[in-house]
């Protein structure tokens, strides 16, 4: 893989990590984003919020590890 591809992987991983943080911290924002057209004045259920938080934690862990691995490979390739 080229350095550009590794840098792109780091950017994608960072974006997905940010999504995981958003899922964990503010799942109601994502609900509003998903349902802005079809629901007026509605609120997400407690089950939705719990599932989003669990999913956000899993996304955050997996993407964080992925981004860390891609970043390590990028740094090693830059300095070798």
PDB file of N, CA and C in Angstrom:
ATOM      1  N   UNK A   1       0.834  -1.180   0.000  1.00  0.00           N
ATOM      2  CA  UNK A   1       0.000   0.000   0.000  1.00  0.00           C
ATOM      3  C   UNK A   1       0.881   1.245   0.000  1.00  0.00           C
ATOM      4  N   UNK A   2       0.396   2.264  -0.640  1.00  0.00           N
ATOM      5  CA  UNK A   2       1.157   3.502  -0.690  1.00  0.00           C
ATOM      6  C   UNK A   2       0.901   4.333   0.577  1.00  0.00           C
ATOM      7  N   UNK A   3       1.739   5.333   0.753  1.00  0.00           N
ATOM      8  CA  UNK A   3       1.577   6.221   1.910  1.00  0.00           C
ATOM      9  C   UNK A   3       0.245   6.963   1.849  1.00  0.00           C
ATOM     10  N   UNK A   4      -0.186   7.326   0.656  1.00  0.00           N
ATOM     11  CA  UNK A   4      -1.465   8.015   0.506  1.00  0.00           C
ATOM     12  C   UNK A   4      -2.625   7.129   0.954  1.00  0.00           C
ATOM     13  N   UNK A   5      -2.563   5.853   0.617  1.00  0.00           N
ATOM     14  CA  UNK A   5      -3.618   4.927   1.041  1.00  0.00           C
ATOM     15  C   UNK A   5      -3.634   4.761   2.554  1.00  0.00           C
ATOM     16  N   UNK A   6      -2.454   4.694   3.178  1.00  0.00           N
ATOM     17  CA  UNK A   6      -2.389   4.606   4.636  1.00  0.00           C
ATOM     18  C   UNK A   6      -2.929   5.879   5.282  1.00  0.00           C
ATOM     19  N   UNK A   7      -2.609   7.031   4.708  1.00  0.00           N
ATOM     20  CA  UNK A   7      -3.129   8.290   5.243  1.00  0.00           C
ATOM     21  C   UNK A   7      -4.651   8.345   5.110  1.00  0.00           C
ATOM     22  N   UNK A   8      -5.177   7.866   3.992  1.00  0.00           N
ATOM     23  CA  UNK A   8      -6.624   7.827   3.787  1.00  0.00           C
ATOM     24  C   UNK A   8      -7.290   6.889   4.797  1.00  0.00           C
ATOM     25  N   UNK A   9      -6.664   5.756   5.065  1.00  0.00           N
ATOM     26  CA  UNK A   9      -7.194   4.843   6.076  1.00  0.00           C
ATOM     27  C   UNK A   9      -7.221   5.497   7.447  1.00  0.00           C
ATOM     28  N   UNK A  10      -6.202   6.275   7.771  1.00  0.00           N
ATOM     29  CA  UNK A  10      -6.183   6.998   9.045  1.00  0.00           C
ATOM     30  C   UNK A  10      -7.325   8.008   9.111  1.00  0.00           C
ATOM     31  N   UNK A  11      -7.582   8.709   8.017  1.00  0.00           N
ATOM     32  CA  UNK A  11      -8.675   9.682   8.000  1.00  0.00           C
ATOM     33  C   UNK A  11     -10.039   9.008   8.134  1.00  0.00           C
ATOM     34  N   UNK A  12     -10.241   7.915   7.428  1.00  0.00           N
ATOM     35  CA  UNK A  12     -11.506   7.191   7.521  1.00  0.00           C
ATOM     36  C   UNK A  12     -11.691   6.633   8.930  1.00  0.00           C
ATOM     37  N   UNK A  13     -10.640   6.064   9.475  1.00  0.00           N
ATOM     38  CA  UNK A  13     -10.711   5.548  10.843  1.00  0.00           C
ATOM     39  C   UNK A  13     -10.994   6.638  11.854  1.00  0.00           C
ATOM     40  N   UNK A  14     -10.395   7.798  11.658  1.00  0.00           N
ATOM     41  CA  UNK A  14     -10.669   8.922  12.551  1.00  0.00           C
ATOM     42  C   UNK A  14     -12.111   9.401  12.450  1.00  0.00           C
ATOM     43  N   UNK A  15     -12.648   9.415  11.236  1.00  0.00           N
ATOM     44  CA  UNK A  15     -14.047   9.796  11.059  1.00  0.00           C
ATOM     45  C   UNK A  15     -15.006   8.807  11.705  1.00  0.00           C
ATOM     46  N   UNK A  16     -14.720   7.528  11.561  1.00  0.00           N
ATOM     47  CA  UNK A  16     -15.561   6.516  12.192  1.00  0.00           C
ATOM     48  C   UNK A  16     -15.427   6.548  13.711  1.00  0.00           C
ATOM     49  N   UNK A  17     -14.244   6.864  14.207  1.00  0.00           N
ATOM     50  CA  UNK A  17     -14.065   7.026  15.644  1.00  0.00           C
ATOM     51  C   UNK A  17     -14.900   8.193  16.151  1.00  0.00           C
ATOM     52  N   UNK A  18     -14.927   9.288  15.406  1.00  0.00           N
ATOM     53  CA  UNK A  18     -15.760  10.435  15.780  1.00  0.00           C
ATOM     54  C   UNK A  18     -17.240  10.051  15.786  1.00  0.00           C
ATOM     55  N   UNK A  19     -17.668   9.232  14.819  1.00  0.00           N
ATOM     56  CA  UNK A  19     -19.041   8.758  14.793  1.00  0.00           C
ATOM     57  C   UNK A  19     -19.341   7.911  16.026  1.00  0.00           C
ATOM     58  N   UNK A  20     -18.400   7.067  16.429  1.00  0.00           N
ATOM     59  CA  UNK A  20     -18.573   6.259  17.637  1.00  0.00           C
ATOM     60  C   UNK A  20     -18.724   7.118  18.874  1.00  0.00           C
ATOM     61  N   UNK A  21     -17.937   8.187  18.955  1.00  0.00           N
ATOM     62  CA  UNK A  21     -18.056   9.108  20.093  1.00  0.00           C
ATOM     63  C   UNK A  21     -19.431   9.764  20.083  1.00  0.00           C
ATOM     64  N   UNK A  22     -19.897  10.185  18.913  1.00  0.00           N
ATOM     65  CA  UNK A  22     -21.216  10.802  18.804  1.00  0.00           C
ATOM     66  C   UNK A  22     -22.316   9.813  19.193  1.00  0.00           C
ATOM     67  N   UNK A  23     -22.180   8.560  18.780  1.00  0.00           N
ATOM     68  CA  UNK A  23     -23.159   7.541  19.149  1.00  0.00           C
ATOM     69  C   UNK A  23     -23.178   7.309  20.653  1.00  0.00           C
ATOM     70  N   UNK A  24     -22.040   7.437  21.278  1.00  0.00           N
ATOM     71  CA  UNK A  24     -21.939   7.200  22.711  1.00  0.00           C
ATOM     72  C   UNK A  24     -22.417   8.391  23.529  1.00  0.00           C
ATOM     73  N   UNK A  25     -22.059   9.590  23.110  1.00  0.00           N
ATOM     74  CA  UNK A  25     -22.328  10.786  23.902  1.00  0.00           C
ATOM     75  C   UNK A  25     -23.683  11.410  23.584  1.00  0.00           C
ATOM     76  N   UNK A  26     -24.043  11.515  22.309  1.00  0.00           N
ATOM     77  CA  UNK A  26     -25.273  12.197  21.887  1.00  0.00           C
ATOM     78  C   UNK A  26     -26.099  11.348  20.922  1.00  0.00           C
ATOM     79  N   UNK A  27     -26.621  10.196  21.353  1.00  0.00           N
ATOM     80  CA  UNK A  27     -27.402   9.369  20.422  1.00  0.00           C
ATOM     81  C   UNK A  27     -28.706  10.040  19.985  1.00  0.00           C
ATOM     82  N   UNK A  28     -29.219  10.960  20.797  1.00  0.00           N
ATOM     83  CA  UNK A  28     -30.462  11.643  20.406  1.00  0.00           C
ATOM     84  C   UNK A  28     -30.252  12.544  19.189  1.00  0.00           C
ATOM     85  N   UNK A  29     -29.054  13.068  18.991  1.00  0.00           N
ATOM     86  CA  UNK A  29     -28.758  13.859  17.785  1.00  0.00           C
ATOM     87  C   UNK A  29     -28.857  12.979  16.542  1.00  0.00           C
ATOM     88  N   UNK A  30     -28.345  11.764  16.647  1.00  0.00           N
ATOM     89  CA  UNK A  30     -28.411  10.847  15.509  1.00  0.00           C
ATOM     90  C   UNK A  30     -29.851  10.438  15.225  1.00  0.00           C
ATOM     91  N   UNK A  31     -30.657  10.275  16.279  1.00  0.00           N
ATOM     92  CA  UNK A  31     -32.059   9.945  16.072  1.00  0.00           C
ATOM     93  C   UNK A  31     -32.758  11.086  15.321  1.00  0.00           C
ATOM     94  N   UNK A  32     -32.491  12.313  15.734  1.00  0.00           N
ATOM     95  CA  UNK A  32     -33.096  13.463  15.055  1.00  0.00           C
ATOM     96  C   UNK A  32     -32.623  13.553  13.608  1.00  0.00           C
ATOM     97  N   UNK A  33     -31.362  13.230  13.369  1.00  0.00           N
ATOM     98  CA  UNK A  33     -30.832  13.247  12.011  1.00  0.00           C
ATOM     99  C   UNK A  33     -31.494  12.172  11.146  1.00  0.00           C
ATOM    100  N   UNK A  34     -31.734  11.008  11.727  1.00  0.00           N
ATOM    101  CA  UNK A  34     -32.372   9.919  10.992  1.00  0.00           C
ATOM    102  C   UNK A  34     -33.850  10.186  10.727  1.00  0.00           C
ATOM    103  N   UNK A  35     -34.533  10.849  11.649  1.00  0.00           N
ATOM    104  CA  UNK A  35     -35.987  10.987  11.583  1.00  0.00           C
ATOM    105  C   UNK A  35     -36.455  12.431  11.414  1.00  0.00           C
ATOM    106  N   UNK A  36     -35.633  13.284  10.842  1.00  0.00           N
ATOM    107  CA  UNK A  36     -36.016  14.688  10.708  1.00  0.00           C
ATOM    108  C   UNK A  36     -37.186  14.864   9.758  1.00  0.00           C
ATOM    109  N   UNK A  37     -37.367  13.942   8.821  1.00  0.00           N
ATOM    110  CA  UNK A  37     -38.401  14.101   7.807  1.00  0.00           C
ATOM    111  C   UNK A  37     -39.730  13.452   8.220  1.00  0.00           C
ATOM    112  N   UNK A  38     -39.659  12.302   8.890  1.00  0.00           N
ATOM    113  CA  UNK A  38     -40.877  11.533   9.115  1.00  0.00           C
ATOM    114  C   UNK A  38     -41.503  11.692  10.498  1.00  0.00           C
ATOM    115  N   UNK A  39     -40.846  12.380  11.428  1.00  0.00           N
ATOM    116  CA  UNK A  39     -41.370  12.526  12.780  1.00  0.00           C
ATOM    117  C   UNK A  39     -41.327  13.983  13.195  1.00  0.00           C
ATOM    118  N   UNK A  40     -42.442  14.459  13.737  1.00  0.00           N
ATOM    119  CA  UNK A  40     -42.503  15.838  14.217  1.00  0.00           C
ATOM    120  C   UNK A  40     -42.678  15.805  15.727  1.00  0.00           C
ATOM    121  N   UNK A  41     -41.712  16.327  16.440  1.00  0.00           N
ATOM    122  CA  UNK A  41     -41.806  16.414  17.896  1.00  0.00           C
ATOM    123  C   UNK A  41     -41.626  15.102  18.629  1.00  0.00           C
ATOM    124  N   UNK A  42     -41.227  14.048  17.955  1.00  0.00           N
ATOM    125  CA  UNK A  42     -41.034  12.755  18.602  1.00  0.00           C
ATOM    126  C   UNK A  42     -39.694  12.674  19.315  1.00  0.00           C
ATOM    127  N   UNK A  43     -39.587  11.708  20.185  1.00  0.00           N
ATOM    128  CA  UNK A  43     -38.352  11.476  20.930  1.00  0.00           C
ATOM    129  C   UNK A  43     -37.949  10.010  20.788  1.00  0.00           C
ATOM    130  N   UNK A  44     -36.658   9.722  20.852  1.00  0.00           N
ATOM    131  CA  UNK A  44     -36.205   8.328  20.757  1.00  0.00           C
ATOM    132  C   UNK A  44     -36.567   7.558  22.025  1.00  0.00           C
ATOM    133  N   UNK A  45     -36.766   6.257  21.867  1.00  0.00           N
ATOM    134  CA  UNK A  45     -37.080   5.420  23.018  1.00  0.00           C
ATOM    135  C   UNK A  45     -35.812   5.144  23.825  1.00  0.00           C
ATOM    136  N   UNK A  46     -36.020   4.665  25.041  1.00  0.00           N
ATOM    137  CA  UNK A  46     -34.877   4.312  25.889  1.00  0.00           C
ATOM    138  C   UNK A  46     -34.090   3.147  25.290  1.00  0.00           C
ATOM    139  N   UNK A  47     -34.801   2.215  24.641  1.00  0.00           N
ATOM    140  CA  UNK A  47     -34.127   1.090  24.000  1.00  0.00           C
ATOM    141  C   UNK A  47     -33.224   1.577  22.876  1.00  0.00           C
ATOM    142  N   UNK A  48     -33.707   2.505  22.054  1.00  0.00           N
ATOM    143  CA  UNK A  48     -32.897   3.067  20.968  1.00  0.00           C
ATOM    144  C   UNK A  48     -31.640   3.714  21.537  1.00  0.00           C
ATOM    145  N   UNK A  49     -31.796   4.505  22.588  1.00  0.00           N
ATOM    146  CA  UNK A  49     -30.642   5.190  23.181  1.00  0.00           C
ATOM    147  C   UNK A  49     -29.634   4.188  23.728  1.00  0.00           C
ATOM    148  N   UNK A  50     -30.123   3.128  24.371  1.00  0.00           N
ATOM    149  CA  UNK A  50     -29.221   2.117  24.933  1.00  0.00           C
ATOM    150  C   UNK A  50     -28.473   1.374  23.819  1.00  0.00           C
ATOM    151  N   UNK A  51     -29.205   0.997  22.763  1.00  0.00           N
ATOM    152  CA  UNK A  51     -28.567   0.278  21.654  1.00  0.00           C
ATOM    153  C   UNK A  51     -27.533   1.162  20.965  1.00  0.00           C
ATOM    154  N   UNK A  52     -27.849   2.433  20.782  1.00  0.00           N
ATOM    155  CA  UNK A  52     -26.891   3.356  20.159  1.00  0.00           C
ATOM    156  C   UNK A  52     -25.642   3.520  21.023  1.00  0.00           C
ATOM    157  N   UNK A  53     -25.812   3.566  22.322  1.00  0.00           N
ATOM    158  CA  UNK A  53     -24.646   3.712  23.202  1.00  0.00           C
ATOM    159  C   UNK A  53     -23.764   2.469  23.181  1.00  0.00           C
ATOM    160  N   UNK A  54     -24.379   1.300  23.193  1.00  0.00           N
ATOM    161  CA  UNK A  54     -23.601   0.055  23.112  1.00  0.00           C
ATOM    162  C   UNK A  54     -22.906  -0.034  21.756  1.00  0.00           C
ATOM    163  N   UNK A  55     -23.645   0.264  20.687  1.00  0.00           N
ATOM    164  CA  UNK A  55     -23.050   0.242  19.346  1.00  0.00           C
ATOM    165  C   UNK A  55     -21.927   1.263  19.229  1.00  0.00           C
ATOM    166  N   UNK A  56     -22.127   2.451  19.799  1.00  0.00           N
ATOM    167  CA  UNK A  56     -21.096   3.479  19.775  1.00  0.00           C
ATOM    168  C   UNK A  56     -19.833   3.036  20.480  1.00  0.00           C
ATOM    169  N   UNK A  57     -20.002   2.330  21.603  1.00  0.00           N
ATOM    170  CA  UNK A  57     -18.835   1.818  22.320  1.00  0.00           C
ATOM    171  C   UNK A  57     -18.075   0.808  21.466  1.00  0.00           C
ATOM    172  N   UNK A  58     -18.799  -0.098  20.817  1.00  0.00           N
ATOM    173  CA  UNK A  58     -18.139  -1.095  19.963  1.00  0.00           C
ATOM    174  C   UNK A  58     -17.458  -0.444  18.760  1.00  0.00           C
ATOM    175  N   UNK A  59     -18.130   0.525  18.139  1.00  0.00           N
ATOM    176  CA  UNK A  59     -17.531   1.238  17.004  1.00  0.00           C
ATOM    177  C   UNK A  59     -16.295   1.998  17.459  1.00  0.00           C
ATOM    178  N   UNK A  60     -16.386   2.637  18.606  1.00  0.00           N
ATOM    179  CA  UNK A  60     -15.263   3.416  19.127  1.00  0.00           C
ATOM    180  C   UNK A  60     -14.053   2.535  19.403  1.00  0.00           C
ATOM    181  N   UNK A  61     -14.269   1.393  20.011  1.00  0.00           N
ATOM    182  CA  UNK A  61     -13.158   0.485  20.318  1.00  0.00           C
ATOM    183  C   UNK A  61     -12.539  -0.069  19.034  1.00  0.00           C
ATOM    184  N   UNK A  62     -13.372  -0.596  18.137  1.00  0.00           N
ATOM    185  CA  UNK A  62     -12.823  -1.218  16.933  1.00  0.00           C
ATOM    186  C   UNK A  62     -12.163  -0.199  16.008  1.00  0.00           C
ATOM    187  N   UNK A  63     -12.796   0.949  15.802  1.00  0.00           N
ATOM    188  CA  UNK A  63     -12.204   1.958  14.917  1.00  0.00           C
ATOM    189  C   UNK A  63     -10.988   2.623  15.560  1.00  0.00           C
ATOM    190  N   UNK A  64     -11.015   2.761  16.858  1.00  0.00           N
ATOM    191  CA  UNK A  64      -9.848   3.311  17.537  1.00  0.00           C
ATOM    192  C   UNK A  64      -8.630   2.407  17.366  1.00  0.00           C
ATOM    193  N   UNK A  65      -8.842   1.106  17.520  1.00  0.00           N
ATOM    194  CA  UNK A  65      -7.738   0.167  17.310  1.00  0.00           C
ATOM    195  C   UNK A  65      -7.288   0.144  15.854  1.00  0.00           C
ATOM    196  N   UNK A  66      -8.245   0.191  14.938  1.00  0.00           N
ATOM    197  CA  UNK A  66      -7.930   0.219  13.511  1.00  0.00           C
ATOM    198  C   UNK A  66      -7.121   1.467  13.158  1.00  0.00           C
ATOM    199  N   UNK A  67      -7.558   2.612  13.655  1.00  0.00           N
ATOM    200  CA  UNK A  67      -6.861   3.864  13.364  1.00  0.00           C
ATOM    201  C   UNK A  67      -5.464   3.857  13.979  1.00  0.00           C
ATOM    202  N   UNK A  68      -5.345   3.347  15.181  1.00  0.00           N
ATOM    203  CA  UNK A  68      -4.041   3.274  15.824  1.00  0.00           C
ATOM    204  C   UNK A  68      -3.093   2.382  15.020  1.00  0.00           C
ATOM    205  N   UNK A  69      -3.588   1.244  14.558  1.00  0.00           N
ATOM    206  CA  UNK A  69      -2.758   0.360  13.735  1.00  0.00           C
ATOM    207  C   UNK A  69      -2.344   1.004  12.427  1.00  0.00           C
ATOM    208  N   UNK A  70      -3.273   1.665  11.759  1.00  0.00           N
ATOM    209  CA  UNK A  70      -2.945   2.333  10.495  1.00  0.00           C
ATOM    210  C   UNK A  70      -1.963   3.471  10.724  1.00  0.00           C
ATOM    211  N   UNK A  71      -2.116   4.187  11.824  1.00  0.00           N
ATOM    212  CA  UNK A  71      -1.207   5.288  12.134  1.00  0.00           C
ATOM    213  C   UNK A  71       0.202   4.772  12.439  1.00  0.00           C
ATOM    214  N   UNK A  72       0.294   3.666  13.157  1.00  0.00           N
ATOM    215  CA  UNK A  72       1.600   3.080  13.460  1.00  0.00           C
ATOM    216  C   UNK A  72       2.287   2.638  12.170  1.00  0.00           C
ATOM    217  N   UNK A  73       1.552   1.983  11.283  1.00  0.00           N
ATOM    218  CA  UNK A  73       2.128   1.543  10.014  1.00  0.00           C
ATOM    219  C   UNK A  73       2.575   2.764   9.196  1.00  0.00           C
ATOM    220  N   UNK A  74       1.773   3.818   9.189  1.00  0.00           N
ATOM    221  CA  UNK A  74       2.136   5.025   8.443  1.00  0.00           C
ATOM    222  C   UNK A  74       3.408   5.656   8.988  1.00  0.00           C
ATOM    223  N   UNK A  75       3.521   5.759  10.293  1.00  0.00           N
ATOM    224  CA  UNK A  75       4.712   6.360  10.895  1.00  0.00           C
ATOM    225  C   UNK A  75       5.938   5.500  10.643  1.00  0.00           C
ATOM    226  N   UNK A  76       5.805   4.183  10.762  1.00  0.00           N
ATOM    227  CA  UNK A  76       6.933   3.286  10.511  1.00  0.00           C
ATOM    228  C   UNK A  76       7.389   3.400   9.052  1.00  0.00           C
ATOM    229  N   UNK A  77       6.433   3.479   8.123  1.00  0.00           N
ATOM    230  CA  UNK A  77       6.802   3.593   6.710  1.00  0.00           C
ATOM    231  C   UNK A  77       7.423   4.955   6.398  1.00  0.00           C
ATOM    232  N   UNK A  78       6.991   5.995   7.101  1.00  0.00           N
ATOM    233  CA  UNK A  78       7.562   7.321   6.857  1.00  0.00           C
ATOM    234  C   UNK A  78       9.020   7.405   7.344  1.00  0.00           C
ATOM    235  N   UNK A  79       9.323   6.740   8.450  1.00  0.00           N
ATOM    236  CA  UNK A  79      10.652   6.852   9.022  1.00  0.00           C
ATOM    237  C   UNK A  79      11.580   5.688   8.690  1.00  0.00           C
ATOM    238  N   UNK A  80      11.157   4.818   7.798  1.00  0.00           N
ATOM    239  CA  UNK A  80      12.065   3.719   7.430  1.00  0.00           C
ATOM    240  C   UNK A  80      12.511   3.830   5.987  1.00  0.00           C
TER     241      UNK A  80
END
